[in-house]
Every structure is written in structure tokens, then in C-alpha cells.
Coordinates of C-alpha atoms and ligand atoms in Angstrom, one line a residue:
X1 CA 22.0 -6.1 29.4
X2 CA 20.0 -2.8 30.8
X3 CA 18.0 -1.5 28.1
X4 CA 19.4 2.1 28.7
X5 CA 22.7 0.0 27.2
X6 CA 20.7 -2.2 25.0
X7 CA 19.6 1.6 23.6
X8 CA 22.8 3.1 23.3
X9 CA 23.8 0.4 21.4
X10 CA 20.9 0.8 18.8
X11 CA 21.1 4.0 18.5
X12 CA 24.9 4.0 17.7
X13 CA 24.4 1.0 14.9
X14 CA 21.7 3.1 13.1
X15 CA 23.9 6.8 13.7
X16 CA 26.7 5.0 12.1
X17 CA 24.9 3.0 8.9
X18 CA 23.1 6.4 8.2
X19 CA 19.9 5.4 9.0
X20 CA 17.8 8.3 9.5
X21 CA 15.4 9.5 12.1
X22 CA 17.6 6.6 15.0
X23 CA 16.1 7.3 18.0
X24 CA 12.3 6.7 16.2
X25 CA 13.6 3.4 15.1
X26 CA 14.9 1.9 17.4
X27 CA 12.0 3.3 20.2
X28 CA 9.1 1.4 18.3
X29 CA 11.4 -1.9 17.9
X30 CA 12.2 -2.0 21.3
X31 CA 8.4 -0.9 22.1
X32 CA 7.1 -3.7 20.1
X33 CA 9.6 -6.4 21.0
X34 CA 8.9 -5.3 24.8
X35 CA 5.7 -5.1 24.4
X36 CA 6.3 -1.4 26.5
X37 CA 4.4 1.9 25.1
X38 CA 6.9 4.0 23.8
X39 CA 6.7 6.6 26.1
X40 CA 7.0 4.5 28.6
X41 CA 10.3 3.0 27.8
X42 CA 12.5 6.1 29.2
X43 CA 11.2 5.0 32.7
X44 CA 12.4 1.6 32.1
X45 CA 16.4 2.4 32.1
X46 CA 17.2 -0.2 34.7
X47 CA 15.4 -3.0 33.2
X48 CA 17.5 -6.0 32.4
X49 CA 16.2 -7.4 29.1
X50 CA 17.2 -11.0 28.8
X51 CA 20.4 -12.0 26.2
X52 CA 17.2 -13.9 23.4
X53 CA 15.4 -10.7 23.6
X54 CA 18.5 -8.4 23.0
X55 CA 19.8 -10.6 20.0
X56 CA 16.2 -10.3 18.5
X57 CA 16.4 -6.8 19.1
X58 CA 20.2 -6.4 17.3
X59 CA 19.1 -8.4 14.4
X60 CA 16.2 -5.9 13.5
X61 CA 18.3 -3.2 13.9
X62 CA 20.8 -5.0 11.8
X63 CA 18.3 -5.5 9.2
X64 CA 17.5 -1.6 9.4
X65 CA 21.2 -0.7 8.9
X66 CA 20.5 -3.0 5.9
X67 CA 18.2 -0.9 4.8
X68 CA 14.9 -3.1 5.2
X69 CA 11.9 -1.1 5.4
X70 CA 10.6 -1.0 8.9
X71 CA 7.4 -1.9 8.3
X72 CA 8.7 -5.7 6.6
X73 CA 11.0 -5.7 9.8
X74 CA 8.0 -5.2 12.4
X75 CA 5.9 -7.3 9.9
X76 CA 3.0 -4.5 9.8
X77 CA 2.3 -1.4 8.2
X78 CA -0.6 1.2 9.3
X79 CA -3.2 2.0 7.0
X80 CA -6.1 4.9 7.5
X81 CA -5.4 4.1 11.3
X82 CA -5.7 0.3 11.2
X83 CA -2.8 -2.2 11.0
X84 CA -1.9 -4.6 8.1
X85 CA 0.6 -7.5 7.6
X86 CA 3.3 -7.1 5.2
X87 CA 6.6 -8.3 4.9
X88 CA 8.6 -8.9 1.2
X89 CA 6.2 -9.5 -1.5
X90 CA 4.1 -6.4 -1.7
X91 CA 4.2 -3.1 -1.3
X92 CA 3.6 -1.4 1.9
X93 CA 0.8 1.0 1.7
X94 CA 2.0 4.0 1.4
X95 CA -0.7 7.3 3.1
X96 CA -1.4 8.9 0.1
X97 CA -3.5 6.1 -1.1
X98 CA -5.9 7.0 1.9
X99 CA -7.0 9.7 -0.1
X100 CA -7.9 7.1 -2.6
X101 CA -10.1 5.6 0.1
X102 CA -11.7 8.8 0.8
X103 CA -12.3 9.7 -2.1
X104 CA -14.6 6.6 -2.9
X105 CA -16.2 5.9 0.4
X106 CA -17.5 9.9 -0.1
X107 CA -18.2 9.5 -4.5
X108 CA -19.8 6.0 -4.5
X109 CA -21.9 6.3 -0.8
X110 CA -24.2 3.7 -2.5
X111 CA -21.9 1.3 -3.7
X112 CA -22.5 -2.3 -3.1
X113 CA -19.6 -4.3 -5.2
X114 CA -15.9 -3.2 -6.3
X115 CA -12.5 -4.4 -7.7
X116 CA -9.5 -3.5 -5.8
X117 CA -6.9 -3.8 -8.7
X118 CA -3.0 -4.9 -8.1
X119 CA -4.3 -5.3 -4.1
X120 CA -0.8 -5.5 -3.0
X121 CA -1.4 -5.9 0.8
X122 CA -4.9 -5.4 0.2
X123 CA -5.3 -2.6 2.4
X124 CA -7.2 -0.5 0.0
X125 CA -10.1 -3.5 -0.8
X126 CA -10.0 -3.9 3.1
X127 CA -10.1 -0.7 4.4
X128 CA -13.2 0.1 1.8
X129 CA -14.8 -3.0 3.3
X130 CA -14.1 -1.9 6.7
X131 CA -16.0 1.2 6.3
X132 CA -19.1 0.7 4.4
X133 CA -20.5 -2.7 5.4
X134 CA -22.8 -2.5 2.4
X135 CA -19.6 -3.3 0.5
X136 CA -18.6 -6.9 -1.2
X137 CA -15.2 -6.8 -3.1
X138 CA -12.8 -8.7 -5.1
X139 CA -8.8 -7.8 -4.9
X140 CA -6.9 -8.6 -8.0
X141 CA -3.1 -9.2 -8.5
X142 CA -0.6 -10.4 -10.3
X143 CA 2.0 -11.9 -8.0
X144 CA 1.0 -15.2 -5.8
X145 CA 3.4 -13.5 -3.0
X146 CA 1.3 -10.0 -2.6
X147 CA -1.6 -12.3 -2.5
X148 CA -0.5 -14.4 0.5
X149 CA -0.2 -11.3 2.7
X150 CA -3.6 -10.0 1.3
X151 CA -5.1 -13.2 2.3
X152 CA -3.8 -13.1 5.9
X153 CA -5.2 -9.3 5.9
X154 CA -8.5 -10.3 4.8
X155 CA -8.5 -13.2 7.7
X156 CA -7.3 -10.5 10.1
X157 CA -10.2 -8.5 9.7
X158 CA -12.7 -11.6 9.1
X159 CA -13.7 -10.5 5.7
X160 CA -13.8 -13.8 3.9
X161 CA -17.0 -14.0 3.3
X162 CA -16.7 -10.1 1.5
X163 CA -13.4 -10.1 -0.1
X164 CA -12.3 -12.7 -2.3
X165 CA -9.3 -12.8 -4.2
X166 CA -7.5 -13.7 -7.8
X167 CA -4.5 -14.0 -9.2
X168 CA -4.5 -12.4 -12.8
X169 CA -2.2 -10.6 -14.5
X170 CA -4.5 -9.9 -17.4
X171 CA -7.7 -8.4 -16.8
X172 CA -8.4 -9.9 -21.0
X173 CA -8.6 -13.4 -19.1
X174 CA -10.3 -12.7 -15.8
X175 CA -13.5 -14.0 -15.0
X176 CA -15.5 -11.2 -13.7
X177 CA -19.2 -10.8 -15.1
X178 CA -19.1 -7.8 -17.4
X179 CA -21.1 -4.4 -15.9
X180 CA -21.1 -5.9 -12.7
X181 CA -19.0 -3.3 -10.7
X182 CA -19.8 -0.3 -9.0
X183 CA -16.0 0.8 -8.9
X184 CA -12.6 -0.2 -9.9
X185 CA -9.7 1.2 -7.5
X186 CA -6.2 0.5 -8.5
X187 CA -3.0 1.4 -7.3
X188 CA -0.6 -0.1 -10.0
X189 CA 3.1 0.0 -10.8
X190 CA 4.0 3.5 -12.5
X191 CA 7.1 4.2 -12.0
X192 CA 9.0 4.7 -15.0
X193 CA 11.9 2.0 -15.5
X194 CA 14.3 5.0 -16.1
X195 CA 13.6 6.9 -12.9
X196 CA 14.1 3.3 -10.6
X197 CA 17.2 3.7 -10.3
X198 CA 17.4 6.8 -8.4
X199 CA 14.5 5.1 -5.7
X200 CA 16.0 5.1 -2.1
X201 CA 17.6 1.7 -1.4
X202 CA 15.3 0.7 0.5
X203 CA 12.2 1.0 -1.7
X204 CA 14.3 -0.2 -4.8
X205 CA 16.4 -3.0 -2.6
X206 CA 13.1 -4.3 -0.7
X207 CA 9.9 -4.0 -2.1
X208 CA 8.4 -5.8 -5.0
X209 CA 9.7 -4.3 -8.6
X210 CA 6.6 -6.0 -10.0
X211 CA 4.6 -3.1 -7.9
X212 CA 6.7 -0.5 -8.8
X213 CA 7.9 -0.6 -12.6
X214 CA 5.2 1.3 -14.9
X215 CA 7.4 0.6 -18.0
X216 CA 8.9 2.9 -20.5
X217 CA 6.9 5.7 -19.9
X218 CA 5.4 4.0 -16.8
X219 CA 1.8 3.8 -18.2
X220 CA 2.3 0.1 -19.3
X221 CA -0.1 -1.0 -16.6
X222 CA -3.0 1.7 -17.2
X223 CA -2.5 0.8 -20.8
X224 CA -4.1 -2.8 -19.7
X225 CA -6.2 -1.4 -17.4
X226 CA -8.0 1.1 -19.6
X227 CA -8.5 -1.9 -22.2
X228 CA -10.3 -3.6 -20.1
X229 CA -11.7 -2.8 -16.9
X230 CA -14.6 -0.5 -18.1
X231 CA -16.1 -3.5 -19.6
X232 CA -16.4 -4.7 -15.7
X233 CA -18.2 -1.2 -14.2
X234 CA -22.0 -0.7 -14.7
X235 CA -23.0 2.6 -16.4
X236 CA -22.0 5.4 -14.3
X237 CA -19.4 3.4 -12.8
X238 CA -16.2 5.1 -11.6
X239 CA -12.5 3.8 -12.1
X240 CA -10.2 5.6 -9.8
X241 CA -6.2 5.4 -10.3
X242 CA -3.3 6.5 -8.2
X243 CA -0.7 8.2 -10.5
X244 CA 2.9 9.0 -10.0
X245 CA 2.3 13.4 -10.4
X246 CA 1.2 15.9 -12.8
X247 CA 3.0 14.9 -15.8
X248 CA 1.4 11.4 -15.6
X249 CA -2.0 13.0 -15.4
X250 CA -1.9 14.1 -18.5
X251 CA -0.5 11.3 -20.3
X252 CA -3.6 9.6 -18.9
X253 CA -5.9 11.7 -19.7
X254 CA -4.9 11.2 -23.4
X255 CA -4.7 7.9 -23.4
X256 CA -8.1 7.4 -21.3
X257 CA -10.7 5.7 -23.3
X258 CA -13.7 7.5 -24.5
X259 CA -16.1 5.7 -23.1
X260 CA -15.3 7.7 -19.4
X261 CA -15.2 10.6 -18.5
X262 CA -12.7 12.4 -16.2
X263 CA -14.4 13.0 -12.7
X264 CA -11.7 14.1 -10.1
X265 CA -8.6 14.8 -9.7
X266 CA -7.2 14.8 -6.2
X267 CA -3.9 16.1 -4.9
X268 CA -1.8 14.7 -2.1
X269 CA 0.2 16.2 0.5
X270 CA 3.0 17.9 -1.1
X271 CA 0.1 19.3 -4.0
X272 CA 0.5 16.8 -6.9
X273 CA -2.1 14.9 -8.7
X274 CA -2.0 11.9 -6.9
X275 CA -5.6 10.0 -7.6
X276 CA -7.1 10.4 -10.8
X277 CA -11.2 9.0 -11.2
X278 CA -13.4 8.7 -14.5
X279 CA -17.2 7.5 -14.8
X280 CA -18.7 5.3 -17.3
X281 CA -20.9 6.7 -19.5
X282 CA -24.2 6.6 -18.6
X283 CA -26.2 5.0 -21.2
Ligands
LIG301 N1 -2.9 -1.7 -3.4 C1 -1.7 -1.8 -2.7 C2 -1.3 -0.4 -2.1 O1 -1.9 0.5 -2.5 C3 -0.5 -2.3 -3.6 C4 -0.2 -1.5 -4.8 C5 0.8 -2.1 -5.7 O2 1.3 -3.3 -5.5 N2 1.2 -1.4 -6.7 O3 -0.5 -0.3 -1.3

């Protein structure tokens, strides 16, 4: 088939599942699959693409129509410019949480070891890594599948030797030496279990509840953090939280413990509180 046809035909299985922004989609599938540069690809009209390659290419449409994320159906995600594997299992990194990353890498400059709570992909732990080579880290979650593809990230980027990582569910049981952290990030479920329901199929259909659902009031998760994870940060030590908005920021900030206090508050794209960060008392 030509790949002006092979197009068409794309184009007109995403126009008619709904699928939005078609001509996007099925530009970086054929990109990738063809290993062409997408801009390149309009000067390729005549090229025949072999029958393997244009069944490959249907099924990931197919699984587009289905509503599978694109980034599980490419198998990679981009993260404060880098890639990252990730596929169905944990959550793919979403750019707000960049901000998260900026914000540490500009309020802990002297930082030398970190916790990279419900790590997910890992892209936050790695990324940190990445950019301050002072850094050693450990990523933390709680389901054995999100850990596989953090793993394969950490290989990616040959950080092995800086990044390990534990499955825990329960930072009460979690063998970390007390006050030995500069920072905590975390990036946990807190979505709350009413509002999951009215999550686009493809978030709600695709990606791991377990990384979404915050509970009732979605601040199940904090709850455990707060309990705990100040007992892991050295004095002065900063634990910095993505939230789900304005409304969540405050229940946070009442349920905080009093041991830290509220540092920053930092607002994402469309102006909500998106990253929230406390410091351990001093003394
Ligand atoms: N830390 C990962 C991310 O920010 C995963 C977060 C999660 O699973 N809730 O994308």
C-alpha cells in the first residue's frame, strides 16, 4: 500500500472513533514505525510500505480508536525533554510534574540524597538524577508493575548505581535510615474516588487506578505520607507534593503535621496549585 493510502486510511479510522487531534496521531505512529521525521513524511506519498509494516501500523491505530493512551501504544512518554518507557502499569508522566522537578533542582541546589515517592515510571527520581550528578536517590512504590518500567528507565539512563528501588506500600515498614534524606518528592494518587468516573476513557480505561484513586476525599495517600516520611528528611528537609488544585491545598495544609512548615506553593499552567513543599523544622 502507498503510504499517502496507508494515511488516508488512518486518518479516517481515528475521524470516525472520535479520536481527537487525527492527523497528529497517526503522523508520529507512522513517523516512528518508519523511522521517517515527521515532516518528512508528506514527501514520502509514493512510498510503498510493505503489507507487515501496514498491519503494525492499523493495529496501533486500532488501539487508539480503543482509546489506549499513545504514549503506552508508542511505548514511551517524554519527560522535561528526555524520553521514558511506559506501557500499562504506571502512570505516564504527565508535564506538570516538571514543575516539581524545577522546583527542587532550584530549592535543594545542595542536595545529595532523596526519595522519589509512588515513582510510577520513575521519571521524576530520574530526571532529578539526570540533572544534578551530586544526586543519589531511592524511588518508592507500591505496585510491582510501575516498578518494572521504572527499572528499565533507570537501566536506560545507566543510573543503577544512583537509583535504587523498593516496593512498599507502607512507608511504617520501609527500611530507610531515619533523618537521612535531603528531600522527599511524591506524586501520589489524589483523585477523589467520586470524581473517577467522570476521567476521560482513556485515563480511567488505561492507566493504573492504584496511581490515580486518592480515596474519599482523595487525601488517603498524604494521610500515610505525612505520618511518616518526615521521620526520613534531616532537619530542614523539604517534602514536596503534587496536588489535584486549590481545594486540595487546603485540605493539606490542615492536615500537614506540625513538625513542617509550608515553603511553596507552585501553580501549573492553567493557574492552580499544583506542587505543594514544606521544610522540617530546623532543630
Ligand atoms: N511519579 C510518577 C509520575 O509523576 C508516577 C506517579 C503515580 O503513579 N501517581 O508520573
Amino acid at each position: 500500500m502507498k503510504l499517502s493510502q496507508l494515511r488516508f486510511e488512518c486518518i479516517s479510522m481515528l475521524i470516525t472513533g472520535g479520536i481527537e487531534r487525527p492527523f497528529y496521531v497517526v503522523d508520529i505512529i507512522l513517523s516512528k514505525i518508519l523511522e521517517i521525521d515527521r515532516a518528512l513524511l508528506i514527501a514520502k506519498d509514493e512510498m510503498e510500505i510493505p503489507a507487515q509494516k501496514c498491519e503494525g501500523i492499523l493495529s496501533m491505530v486500532e488501539k487508539r480508536v480503543n482509546r489506549v493512551p499513545l504514549s503506552y501504544i508508542l511505548g514511551e512518554a517524554e519527560f522535561y525533554g528526555r524520553p521514558f518507557e511506559v506501557g500499562e502499569g504506571c502512570l505516564i508522566p504527565r508535564p506538570e510534574t516538571e514543575l516539581l522537578v524545577e522546583e527542587l533542582l532550584s530549592a535543594c541546589p545542595n542536595a545529595v540524597r532523596f526519595a522519589d515517592w509512588c515513582t510510577g515510571s520513575g521519571c521524576i527520581g530520574i530526571t532529578l538524577l539526570l540533572e544534578n550528578d551530586n544526586l543519589t536517590g531511592i524511588g518508592v512504590d507500591s505496585n510491582p508493575q510501575a516498578l518494572n518500567w521504572a527499572t528499565l528507565n533507570t537501566k536506560k539512563y545507566d543510573l543503577e548505581s544512583r537509583f535504587s528501588l523498593m516496593l512498599n506500600s507502607d512507608p511504617a515498614f520501609c527500611e530507610i535510615e531515619p533523618k537521612s534524606l535531603d528531600f522527599i518528592a511524591a506524586n501520589p494518587p489524589y483523585i477523589p474516588s467520586k470524581d473517577l468516573n467522570n476521567l476521560m476513557s482513556d485515563v480511567k480505561d488505561h492507566e493504573p487506578m492504584e496511581a490515580l484513586d486518592g480515596g474519599d476525599d482523595g487525601a488517603d495517600v498524604y494521610r500515610l505520607l505525612f505520618s511518616r516520611l518526615p521521620l526520613f528528611l534531616k532537619n530542614g528537609g523539604i517534602l514536596a507534593f503534587e496536588i489535584g488544585g486549590d481545594e486540595q491545598s487546603k485540605l493539606l495544609e490542615s492536615i500537614a503535621p506540625e513538625d513542617l512548615v509550608r515553603r511553596n506553593k507552585i501553580f501549573d499552567y492553567s493557574g492552580k496549585i499544583r506542587h505543594l513543599t514544606w521544610q522540617k523544622n530546623l532543630q
